[in-house]
Amino acid sequence: MKAKALPPGGTIGVAAAASPYDARSEVLRGVEWWESQGYRVKLAPHVYDRDDYVAGIPEDRAADLNALFADPEVDVVQAL
C-alpha cells in the first residue's frame, strides 16, 4: 500500500499508545493547534486513561489503535 499525504481538512486520529499525557491541557492545546490548521481531530476513547506510568491497560490501547486504523473517517493516526 502506498502512503498518502494528509489531505487538507483531513482527520487526524489520536491514540495514547504508550506513555500518558502530562497534563490534559497539553492534549487540548495540540487539538486546538491542528484544528486551527484546518484539520479535524478524533481522540480515541481511552486517550486520557492512565495505569501507573503507561496510558491505560494494554487491551484498551491496542483497541484504540486498531479502531483508528480501521475508521474510514481517519486519514492519519498520530500517537500522543
PDB file of C-alpha atoms in Angstrom:
ATOM      1  CA  MET A   1       0.000   0.000   0.000  1.00  0.00           C
ATOM      2  CA  LYS A   2       1.371   3.413  -0.960  1.00  0.00           C
ATOM      3  CA  ALA A   3       1.405   6.097   1.723  1.00  0.00           C
ATOM      4  CA  LYS A   4      -0.604   9.243   1.016  1.00  0.00           C
ATOM      5  CA  ALA A   5      -0.197  12.755   2.376  1.00  0.00           C
ATOM      6  CA  LEU A   6      -2.737  14.076   4.853  1.00  0.00           C
ATOM      7  CA  PRO A   7      -5.322  15.888   2.720  1.00  0.00           C
ATOM      8  CA  PRO A   8      -6.333  19.467   3.536  1.00  0.00           C
ATOM      9  CA  GLY A   9      -9.166  19.311   6.061  1.00  0.00           C
ATOM     10  CA  GLY A  10      -8.377  15.660   6.778  1.00  0.00           C
ATOM     11  CA  THR A  11      -8.972  13.874  10.049  1.00  0.00           C
ATOM     12  CA  ILE A  12      -6.188  13.035  12.482  1.00  0.00           C
ATOM     13  CA  GLY A  13      -6.899  10.144  14.837  1.00  0.00           C
ATOM     14  CA  VAL A  14      -5.012  10.375  18.135  1.00  0.00           C
ATOM     15  CA  ALA A  15      -4.326   7.454  20.465  1.00  0.00           C
ATOM     16  CA  ALA A  16      -2.191   7.148  23.589  1.00  0.00           C
ATOM     17  CA  ALA A  17      -0.249   4.028  22.651  1.00  0.00           C
ATOM     18  CA  ALA A  18       2.453   4.104  25.313  1.00  0.00           C
ATOM     19  CA  SER A  19       3.056   6.979  27.730  1.00  0.00           C
ATOM     20  CA  PRO A  20       0.181   9.046  29.124  1.00  0.00           C
ATOM     21  CA  TYR A  21      -0.087  12.806  28.782  1.00  0.00           C
ATOM     22  CA  ASP A  22       1.447  15.021  31.471  1.00  0.00           C
ATOM     23  CA  ALA A  23      -1.468  17.455  31.601  1.00  0.00           C
ATOM     24  CA  ARG A  24      -4.836  17.278  29.868  1.00  0.00           C
ATOM     25  CA  SER A  25      -4.282  20.854  28.710  1.00  0.00           C
ATOM     26  CA  GLU A  26      -1.337  19.634  26.595  1.00  0.00           C
ATOM     27  CA  VAL A  27      -3.638  17.301  24.677  1.00  0.00           C
ATOM     28  CA  LEU A  28      -6.243  20.015  24.209  1.00  0.00           C
ATOM     29  CA  ARG A  29      -3.588  22.513  23.082  1.00  0.00           C
ATOM     30  CA  GLY A  30      -2.491  20.055  20.393  1.00  0.00           C
ATOM     31  CA  VAL A  31      -6.085  19.513  19.274  1.00  0.00           C
ATOM     32  CA  GLU A  32      -6.650  23.271  19.088  1.00  0.00           C
ATOM     33  CA  TRP A  33      -3.483  23.723  17.017  1.00  0.00           C
ATOM     34  CA  TRP A  34      -4.408  21.018  14.482  1.00  0.00           C
ATOM     35  CA  GLU A  35      -7.931  22.420  14.228  1.00  0.00           C
ATOM     36  CA  SER A  36      -6.532  25.940  13.675  1.00  0.00           C
ATOM     37  CA  GLN A  37      -4.603  24.473  10.714  1.00  0.00           C
ATOM     38  CA  GLY A  38      -7.897  23.287   9.198  1.00  0.00           C
ATOM     39  CA  TYR A  39      -7.807  19.633  10.259  1.00  0.00           C
ATOM     40  CA  ARG A  40     -10.311  17.612  12.242  1.00  0.00           C
ATOM     41  CA  VAL A  41      -9.137  15.650  15.271  1.00  0.00           C
ATOM     42  CA  LYS A  42     -10.661  12.452  16.579  1.00  0.00           C
ATOM     43  CA  LEU A  43      -9.431  11.368  20.008  1.00  0.00           C
ATOM     44  CA  ALA A  44      -9.520   7.664  20.804  1.00  0.00           C
ATOM     45  CA  PRO A  45     -11.913   6.697  23.619  1.00  0.00           C
ATOM     46  CA  HIS A  46      -9.099   5.833  26.065  1.00  0.00           C
ATOM     47  CA  VAL A  47      -6.710   8.687  25.222  1.00  0.00           C
ATOM     48  CA  TYR A  48      -6.951  10.063  28.777  1.00  0.00           C
ATOM     49  CA  ASP A  49      -6.544   6.712  30.566  1.00  0.00           C
ATOM     50  CA  ARG A  50      -3.679   6.052  32.963  1.00  0.00           C
ATOM     51  CA  ASP A  51      -2.345   2.876  34.520  1.00  0.00           C
ATOM     52  CA  ASP A  52       0.600   3.806  36.684  1.00  0.00           C
ATOM     53  CA  TYR A  53       3.270   5.024  34.225  1.00  0.00           C
ATOM     54  CA  VAL A  54       1.525   3.953  30.994  1.00  0.00           C
ATOM     55  CA  ALA A  55      -1.517   5.223  29.102  1.00  0.00           C
ATOM     56  CA  GLY A  56      -4.082   2.702  30.300  1.00  0.00           C
ATOM     57  CA  ILE A  57      -4.317  -1.047  30.065  1.00  0.00           C
ATOM     58  CA  PRO A  58      -2.741  -2.744  27.032  1.00  0.00           C
ATOM     59  CA  GLU A  59      -6.048  -4.091  25.706  1.00  0.00           C
ATOM     60  CA  ASP A  60      -7.607  -0.606  25.572  1.00  0.00           C
ATOM     61  CA  ARG A  61      -4.522   0.963  23.967  1.00  0.00           C
ATOM     62  CA  ALA A  62      -4.459  -1.746  21.296  1.00  0.00           C
ATOM     63  CA  ALA A  63      -8.211  -1.452  20.702  1.00  0.00           C
ATOM     64  CA  ASP A  64      -7.907   2.316  20.260  1.00  0.00           C
ATOM     65  CA  LEU A  65      -5.132   1.965  17.678  1.00  0.00           C
ATOM     66  CA  ASN A  66      -6.956  -0.770  15.773  1.00  0.00           C
ATOM     67  CA  ALA A  67     -10.182   1.250  15.757  1.00  0.00           C
ATOM     68  CA  LEU A  68      -8.455   4.368  14.428  1.00  0.00           C
ATOM     69  CA  PHE A  69      -6.682   2.451  11.654  1.00  0.00           C
ATOM     70  CA  ALA A  70      -9.982   0.813  10.678  1.00  0.00           C
ATOM     71  CA  ASP A  71     -12.010   4.046  10.810  1.00  0.00           C
ATOM     72  CA  PRO A  72     -12.751   5.250   7.246  1.00  0.00           C
ATOM     73  CA  GLU A  73     -13.069   8.843   8.509  1.00  0.00           C
ATOM     74  CA  VAL A  74      -9.489   8.891   9.860  1.00  0.00           C
ATOM     75  CA  ASP A  75      -6.819   9.876   7.341  1.00  0.00           C
ATOM     76  CA  VAL A  76      -3.778   9.565   9.595  1.00  0.00           C
ATOM     77  CA  VAL A  77      -3.081   8.140  13.065  1.00  0.00           C
ATOM     78  CA  GLN A  78      -0.863  10.050  15.459  1.00  0.00           C
ATOM     79  CA  ALA A  79       0.465   8.722  18.753  1.00  0.00           C
ATOM     80  CA  LEU A  80       0.028  11.036  21.701  1.00  0.00           C
TER      81      LEU A  80
END
